Structures are given as C-alpha cells and as structure tokens.
One Martini backbone bead per residue (centre of mass of N, CA, C, O) as a GRO file, in nm:
protein
  296
    1MET     BB    1   0.759  -1.523  -0.430
    2ASP     BB    2   0.749  -1.258  -0.613
    3THR     BB    3   1.010  -0.951  -0.654
    4LEU     BB    4   1.072  -0.665  -0.573
    5THR     BB    5   1.327  -0.449  -0.662
    6LEU     BB    6   1.456  -0.177  -0.468
    7ASN     BB    7   1.635   0.129  -0.575
    8ASN     BB    8   1.845  -0.013  -0.316
    9GLY     BB    9   1.803  -0.329  -0.367
   10VAL     BB   10   1.585  -0.395  -0.213
   11PRO     BB   11   1.395  -0.644  -0.142
   12MET     BB   12   1.052  -0.738  -0.236
   13PRO     BB   13   0.718  -0.852  -0.214
   14ALA     BB   14   0.479  -0.817  -0.427
   15LEU     BB   15   0.359  -0.943  -0.212
   16GLY     BB   16   0.070  -0.869  -0.013
   17PHE     BB   17  -0.070  -0.791   0.421
   18SER     BB   18  -0.366  -0.620   0.459
   19VAL     BB   19  -0.493  -0.417   0.759
   20PHE     BB   20  -0.710  -0.298   0.586
   21GLN     BB   21  -1.034  -0.262   0.806
   22ASN     BB   22  -0.948  -0.420   1.020
   23PRO     BB   23  -1.008  -0.539   1.296
   24PRO     BB   24  -0.838  -0.543   1.553
   25ALA     BB   25  -0.980  -0.798   1.658
   26GLU     BB   26  -0.917  -0.926   1.356
   27THR     BB   27  -0.575  -0.884   1.345
   28GLN     BB   28  -0.437  -1.148   1.427
   29ALA     BB   29  -0.586  -1.395   1.323
   30ALA     BB   30  -0.510  -1.281   0.952
   31VAL     BB   31  -0.220  -1.282   1.001
   32GLU     BB   32  -0.187  -1.587   1.074
   33THR     BB   33  -0.347  -1.663   0.818
   34ALA     BB   34  -0.081  -1.535   0.639
   35LEU     BB   35   0.149  -1.688   0.729
   36ALA     BB   36   0.095  -1.963   0.693
   37ALA     BB   37   0.050  -1.922   0.340
   38GLY     BB   38   0.293  -1.767   0.298
   39TYR     BB   39   0.295  -1.423   0.368
   40ARG     BB   40   0.609  -1.190   0.401
   41HIS     BB   41   0.420  -0.930   0.354
   42LEU     BB   42   0.361  -0.645   0.555
   43VAL     BB   43   0.052  -0.416   0.639
   44ALA     BB   44   0.087  -0.132   0.778
   45ALA     BB   45  -0.045   0.114   0.984
   46ALA     BB   46  -0.113   0.400   1.227
   47ALA     BB   47  -0.409   0.438   1.088
   48TYR     BB   48  -0.533   0.176   1.191
   49PHE     BB   49  -0.484   0.047   1.461
   50SER     BB   50  -0.325  -0.220   1.483
   51GLU     BB   51  -0.037  -0.293   1.557
   52PRO     BB   52  -0.053  -0.449   1.829
   53GLN     BB   53  -0.166  -0.677   1.611
   54VAL     BB   54   0.070  -0.749   1.436
   55GLY     BB   55   0.302  -0.755   1.667
   56ALA     BB   56   0.172  -1.015   1.793
   57ALA     BB   57   0.145  -1.244   1.498
   58ILE     BB   58   0.456  -1.261   1.497
   59ALA     BB   59   0.565  -1.335   1.776
   60ALA     BB   60   0.358  -1.626   1.752
   61SER     BB   61   0.513  -1.695   1.500
   62ALA     BB   62   0.760  -1.902   1.348
   63VAL     BB   63   0.828  -1.654   1.194
   64PRO     BB   64   1.133  -1.534   1.101
   65ARG     BB   65   1.182  -1.185   1.124
   66ALA     BB   66   1.438  -1.217   0.811
   67GLU     BB   67   1.164  -1.342   0.633
   68LEU     BB   68   1.032  -1.046   0.646
   69PHE     BB   69   0.846  -0.753   0.523
   70LEU     BB   70   0.774  -0.472   0.681
   71GLN     BB   71   0.515  -0.238   0.707
   72THR     BB   72   0.445   0.116   0.693
   73SER     BB   73   0.266   0.451   0.840
   74LEU     BB   74   0.269   0.729   0.870
   75TRP     BB   75   0.072   1.005   0.977
   76ILE     BB   76  -0.005   1.309   0.984
   77SER     BB   77  -0.003   1.370   1.269
   78ASP     BB   78   0.325   1.292   1.243
   79TYR     BB   79   0.464   1.549   1.132
   80GLY     BB   80   0.769   1.665   1.146
   81TYR     BB   81   1.036   1.594   1.227
   82ASP     BB   82   1.028   1.530   1.569
   83ARG     BB   83   0.749   1.355   1.523
   84THR     BB   84   0.837   1.150   1.298
   85LEU     BB   85   1.064   1.002   1.486
   86HIS     BB   86   0.810   0.958   1.686
   87GLY     BB   87   0.653   0.789   1.512
   88PHE     BB   88   0.825   0.547   1.475
   89ASP     BB   89   0.850   0.451   1.752
   90LYS     BB   90   0.542   0.391   1.818
   91SER     BB   91   0.518   0.164   1.581
   92ALA     BB   92   0.787  -0.008   1.707
   93ARG     BB   93   0.630  -0.091   1.947
   94LYS     BB   94   0.369  -0.223   1.847
   95LEU     BB   95   0.538  -0.427   1.638
   96GLY     BB   96   0.761  -0.534   1.811
   97VAL     BB   97   1.052  -0.360   1.669
   98ASP     BB   98   1.406  -0.260   1.548
   99HIS     BB   99   1.276  -0.258   1.287
  100ILE     BB  100   1.172  -0.124   0.912
  101ASP     BB  101   1.173  -0.242   0.605
  102LEU     BB  102   0.892  -0.010   0.504
  103VAL     BB  103   0.847   0.364   0.549
  104LEU     BB  104   0.551   0.560   0.467
  105LEU     BB  105   0.371   0.870   0.378
  106HIS     BB  106   0.028   0.827   0.385
  107GLN     BB  107   0.041   1.126   0.281
  108PRO     BB  108  -0.024   1.475   0.178
  109LEU     BB  109  -0.007   1.811   0.259
  110PRO     BB  110  -0.064   2.080   0.040
  111THR     BB  111  -0.102   2.203   0.254
  112ALA     BB  112   0.197   2.153   0.469
  113PHE     BB  113   0.446   2.080   0.349
  114ASP     BB  114   0.635   2.124   0.435
  115ARG     BB  115   0.580   1.887   0.694
  116THR     BB  116   0.643   1.704   0.514
  117ARG     BB  117   0.925   1.697   0.445
  118GLU     BB  118   1.029   1.675   0.738
  119ALA     BB  119   0.920   1.395   0.767
  120TYR     BB  120   1.084   1.276   0.534
  121ARG     BB  121   1.371   1.358   0.672
  122ALA     BB  122   1.357   1.166   0.902
  123LEU     BB  123   1.371   0.899   0.731
  124GLU     BB  124   1.621   0.943   0.589
  125THR     BB  125   1.739   0.960   0.870
  126LEU     BB  126   1.641   0.606   0.934
  127LEU     BB  127   1.813   0.522   0.715
  128ALA     BB  128   2.090   0.609   0.801
  129GLU     BB  129   2.077   0.438   1.077
  130GLY     BB  130   1.866   0.135   1.022
  131ARG     BB  131   1.564   0.146   1.091
  132VAL     BB  132   1.545   0.123   0.777
  133ARG     BB  133   1.579  -0.017   0.451
  134ALA     BB  134   1.288   0.159   0.364
  135ILE     BB  135   1.133   0.445   0.157
  136GLY     BB  136   0.826   0.654   0.118
  137VAL     BB  137   0.497   0.682  -0.062
  138SER     BB  138   0.223   0.796  -0.034
  139ASN     BB  139  -0.067   0.951  -0.237
  140PHE     BB  140   0.135   1.062  -0.472
  141THR     BB  141   0.184   1.264  -0.742
  142PRO     BB  142   0.373   1.462  -0.965
  143ASP     BB  143   0.356   1.680  -0.816
  144THR     BB  144   0.435   1.615  -0.523
  145LEU     BB  145   0.686   1.478  -0.602
  146ASP     BB  146   0.832   1.696  -0.697
  147ALA     BB  147   0.813   1.893  -0.428
  148LEU     BB  148   1.033   1.650  -0.318
  149LEU     BB  149   1.303   1.637  -0.477
  150ASP     BB  150   1.335   1.965  -0.419
  151THR     BB  151   1.498   1.821  -0.112
  152ALA     BB  152   1.509   1.535  -0.157
  153THR     BB  153   1.826   1.249  -0.116
  154VAL     BB  154   1.582   0.960  -0.167
  155VAL     BB  155   1.416   0.826  -0.363
  156PRO     BB  156   1.161   0.688  -0.325
  157ALA     BB  157   1.056   0.341  -0.355
  158VAL     BB  158   0.798   0.375  -0.295
  159ASN     BB  159   0.434   0.414  -0.401
  160GLN     BB  160   0.103   0.456  -0.293
  161ILE     BB  161  -0.160   0.358  -0.456
  162GLU     BB  162  -0.456   0.349  -0.659
  163VAL     BB  163  -0.480   0.068  -0.800
  164HIS     BB  164  -0.765  -0.027  -1.066
  165PRO     BB  165  -0.909  -0.092  -1.354
  166TYR     BB  166  -1.063   0.183  -1.300
  167PHE     BB  167  -0.804   0.307  -1.130
  168ARG     BB  168  -0.459   0.307  -1.292
  169GLN     BB  169  -0.281   0.576  -1.330
  170PRO     BB  170  -0.058   0.637  -1.515
  171ASP     BB  171   0.104   0.952  -1.498
  172THR     BB  172   0.186   0.812  -1.204
  173GLN     BB  173   0.344   0.556  -1.249
  174LYS     BB  174   0.478   0.758  -1.490
  175ALA     BB  175   0.639   0.893  -1.261
  176GLY     BB  176   0.793   0.665  -1.084
  177ALA     BB  177   0.921   0.496  -1.313
  178GLU     BB  178   1.131   0.725  -1.407
  179ARG     BB  179   1.276   0.705  -1.102
  180GLY     BB  180   1.240   0.398  -0.943
  181ILE     BB  181   0.918   0.394  -0.852
  182VAL     BB  182   0.723   0.172  -0.702
  183THR     BB  183   0.426   0.062  -0.765
  184GLN     BB  184   0.136   0.050  -0.528
  185ALA     BB  185  -0.169  -0.122  -0.483
  186TRP     BB  186  -0.446  -0.006  -0.366
  187SER     BB  187  -0.717  -0.119  -0.396
  188PRO     BB  188  -0.625  -0.394  -0.630
  189ILE     BB  189  -0.998  -0.496  -0.618
  190GLY     BB  190  -1.119  -0.221  -0.590
  191GLY     BB  191  -1.294  -0.218  -0.313
  192VAL     BB  192  -1.405   0.086  -0.350
  193THR     BB  193  -1.593  -0.059  -0.568
  194PHE     BB  194  -1.819  -0.098  -0.306
  195TYR     BB  195  -1.855   0.150  -0.206
  196PRO     BB  196  -2.112   0.388  -0.117
  197GLY     BB  197  -2.099   0.623  -0.361
  198TRP     BB  198  -1.945   0.580  -0.552
  199ALA     BB  199  -1.855   0.779  -0.823
  200GLY     BB  200  -1.879   0.498  -1.059
  201SER     BB  201  -2.183   0.345  -0.982
  202THR     BB  202  -2.363   0.453  -1.200
  203ASN     BB  203  -2.096   0.293  -1.413
  204HIS     BB  204  -2.132   0.042  -1.200
  205SER     BB  205  -2.030  -0.188  -1.080
  206SER     BB  206  -1.836  -0.407  -0.924
  207VAL     BB  207  -1.516  -0.531  -1.028
  208LEU     BB  208  -1.573  -0.799  -0.967
  209ALA     BB  209  -1.809  -0.842  -1.211
  210ASP     BB  210  -1.691  -0.765  -1.429
  211PRO     BB  211  -1.723  -0.927  -1.718
  212VAL     BB  212  -1.428  -0.928  -1.803
  213ILE     BB  213  -1.334  -1.028  -1.626
  214GLY     BB  214  -1.494  -1.308  -1.590
  215ALA     BB  215  -1.362  -1.426  -1.858
  216ILE     BB  216  -1.057  -1.447  -1.794
  217ALA     BB  217  -1.173  -1.626  -1.472
  218ALA     BB  218  -1.259  -1.857  -1.697
  219ALA     BB  219  -1.033  -1.933  -1.862
  220HIS     BB  220  -0.851  -2.023  -1.578
  221ASP     BB  221  -1.011  -2.082  -1.348
  222ARG     BB  222  -1.057  -1.797  -1.178
  223THR     BB  223  -1.084  -1.523  -1.017
  224PRO     BB  224  -1.112  -1.215  -1.051
  225ALA     BB  225  -0.910  -1.170  -0.823
  226GLN     BB  226  -0.661  -1.312  -0.950
  227VAL     BB  227  -0.622  -1.177  -1.179
  228MET     BB  228  -0.592  -0.864  -1.075
  229LEU     BB  229  -0.310  -0.992  -0.944
  230ARG     BB  230  -0.193  -1.001  -1.166
  231TRP     BB  231  -0.170  -0.790  -1.324
  232HIS     BB  232   0.025  -0.623  -1.153
  233LEU     BB  233   0.259  -0.843  -1.105
  234GLN     BB  234   0.273  -0.816  -1.513
  235GLN     BB  235   0.341  -0.459  -1.436
  236GLY     BB  236   0.510  -0.427  -1.201
  237ARG     BB  237   0.378  -0.430  -0.933
  238SER     BB  238   0.205  -0.410  -0.601
  239ALA     BB  239   0.025  -0.608  -0.379
  240ILE     BB  240  -0.254  -0.529  -0.136
  241PRO     BB  241  -0.423  -0.753  -0.003
  242LYS     BB  242  -0.723  -0.775   0.170
  243SER     BB  243  -0.864  -0.984   0.469
  244ALA     BB  244  -1.014  -1.207   0.691
  245ASP     BB  245  -1.080  -1.479   0.501
  246PRO     BB  246  -0.919  -1.752   0.462
  247ALA     BB  247  -1.008  -1.840   0.205
  248ARG     BB  248  -0.897  -1.576   0.077
  249ILE     BB  249  -0.627  -1.535   0.145
  250ARG     BB  250  -0.522  -1.817   0.004
  251GLU     BB  251  -0.628  -1.724  -0.275
  252ASN     BB  252  -0.467  -1.450  -0.320
  253LEU     BB  253  -0.205  -1.579  -0.348
  254ASP     BB  254  -0.323  -1.804  -0.574
  255ILE     BB  255  -0.096  -1.643  -0.852
  256PHE     BB  256   0.186  -1.865  -1.012
  257ASP     BB  257   0.062  -2.058  -1.212
  258PHE     BB  258  -0.027  -1.836  -1.399
  259VAL     BB  259  -0.118  -1.637  -1.729
  260LEU     BB  260  -0.152  -1.323  -1.913
  261THR     BB  261  -0.199  -1.207  -2.165
  262ALA     BB  262  -0.167  -0.933  -2.362
  263ALA     BB  263  -0.488  -0.934  -2.438
  264GLU     BB  264  -0.569  -0.914  -2.132
  265LEU     BB  265  -0.437  -0.691  -2.033
  266ASN     BB  266  -0.574  -0.476  -2.254
  267ALA     BB  267  -0.853  -0.518  -2.120
  268ILE     BB  268  -0.815  -0.416  -1.861
  269ASP     BB  269  -0.704  -0.150  -1.860
  270ALA     BB  270  -0.931  -0.036  -1.995
  271LEU     BB  271  -1.181  -0.001  -1.765
  272ASP     BB  272  -1.087   0.266  -1.738
  273THR     BB  273  -1.265   0.581  -1.587
  274GLY     BB  274  -1.101   0.781  -1.390
  275VAL     BB  275  -1.188   0.718  -1.125
  276ARG     BB  276  -1.226   0.757  -0.764
  277GLY     BB  277  -1.250   0.639  -0.486
  278GLY     BB  278  -1.111   0.815  -0.278
  279PRO     BB  279  -0.917   1.018  -0.184
  280ASP     BB  280  -0.810   1.341  -0.256
  281PRO     BB  281  -0.489   1.433  -0.187
  282ALA     BB  282  -0.545   1.751  -0.238
  283LEU     BB  283  -0.768   1.754   0.004
  284ILE     BB  284  -0.614   1.713   0.215
  285THR     BB  285  -0.602   1.821   0.615
  286LEU     BB  286  -0.599   1.824   0.938
  287ASP     BB  287  -0.883   1.911   0.938
  288THR     BB  288  -1.023   1.675   0.778
  289PHE     BB  289  -0.809   1.465   0.886
  290LYS     BB  290  -0.837   1.379   1.221
  291GLY     BB  291  -0.608   1.166   1.397
  292GLU     BB  292  -0.448   1.071   1.690
  293ILE     BB  293  -0.162   0.887   1.790
  294PRO     BB  294  -0.093   0.711   1.959
  295GLU     BB  295   0.092   0.555   2.227
  296ALA     BB  296   0.242   0.240   2.310
   0.00000   0.00000   0.00000
C-alpha cells in the first residue's frame, strides 16, 4: 500500500475505503470485506449516519487498531468550539475508539464562517490533546482556505474535495499543494457523474464509459475504475472509493502493480469539463443543509 506523509509527519495510506452512500445496514459487512481485502484506511463521516457500523466492523476485525488509519468528518450542525468538541465525542463513541487518526470539517459555512473558524479551533485543541493525529477540511476552495488560515494556528493536513477526470479542480489542488495540504479525492472514479440530472450529463456519459479511459484501461488490461484510481495516486492524491460490492471492493485495491505513462496521465487530465457534480460549497448553509447528528 502506498502512503502519503502529511504535513505533520503522520503517514496515511494513499488509498482509503469510504462508506459514503452505503446504507447503514450494509456498512458493517462492506467494511469487514474491505479490511479482509487489505484496506487499512477507513473513511467515515458523522453525516453518513453509519459510524456505529464502522465501529462494529473494526471491533469484529482481527486487524489491530494500531494498523488502521481511521478518518471521519464533523457535520456543520456541530460547528462552534464547544459543539465541535462534543461532535468529536459523539463520533469517537460511535466508532468505539479513544482517538481518531484524521478529523475533517465536512464543509465550510460561508455565511457563518466564524462558526467554521471556531470548529477548526476545536480541532486544533483535539490535536494538541493527542485525541487526533491530524486535522483537515473538506470541500474548501482557495478563498475559504485563505479565510481559515487567517486565524488558524495549524495548517490543515488534508482537503477532501470532489476530484475525478471530468472535474479536477486544479486551482484548489494547487492552493493546497502550496500550503503542504494533501488533496483527498471524493468521487474519485466519478460516481457523482452517475447521478440522474448531473450538470454535465448533456455532454458526457458516465466517466466510467469514457472512451479515452476505456482505451487506457484496455492497454493495461485493467478496468476504467482501476485506471482512474491509479491516476489519482500517481499525481500524489489520496483517493477514497466507495462500494458495497465485494468484488468491486477488492478490484479497487488492485492498482499497485501497473503504471500509467505521462501521455496517459495527460490524456485523462484533458477530460476536465470544469463542471461540478456535487453541491457548490459556496451555497452550503444551515438552512439548506439541515440535519442534526444524533447522540451516540
């Protein structure tokens, strides 16, 4: 397994297993399959409402906790210094652990950015206390990164953003790299492009069906998904694919014995449409994205 070294020296497996959109009833089995396949980086989130199932899978596994890199994200309803500390406690109890390797803020709150700053200050406290090993953000743009760093004392280790061949966010990736922030790609194989009504669907089919990626996959006797995950890792990103299908879970891990050429990487880069598939971070508010995170 390839690893990335975060800006505080903590090693993180480059490829993680995400439980995004997995129904809670299917999550424990999916995580157990992932652990048995060899994944050691698990990616949860309070807003996925499946942290207890992730915790149950960890408890049922023979993999020692010290060998796992466990990540979660705190939701906007728990922003604010004290609320964020409590939000962390809720997540830790649900996951059944006393420390979490990486904790992110799930979204910026542009219309309530003081609460975002206070939430991040709480993460800095958790880091100083040793309850987390690294802290970061998710869905931050260059502008919101700058606004956070005006007051932050710790540079985020990770910015988890939508990245796939049809939406690369090069400016956001560059802004992160200049600050020593690892880009972590959610929707790394373009799952967001499968959604009905995707903004780019009038111009493109699913990214998995793209002929450029298909040709590269055929040249390496690999699947389009494996090619896209390899593309992320060779360009220095963390990638966190999700699946509930055991065969797909194992397939997504089988990407460490082939290499894409520079020409192939460039061809994939050239597919970028600049069209976002997920929510625009500028439009996230507590009114439009309601949802309280239940107690443990």
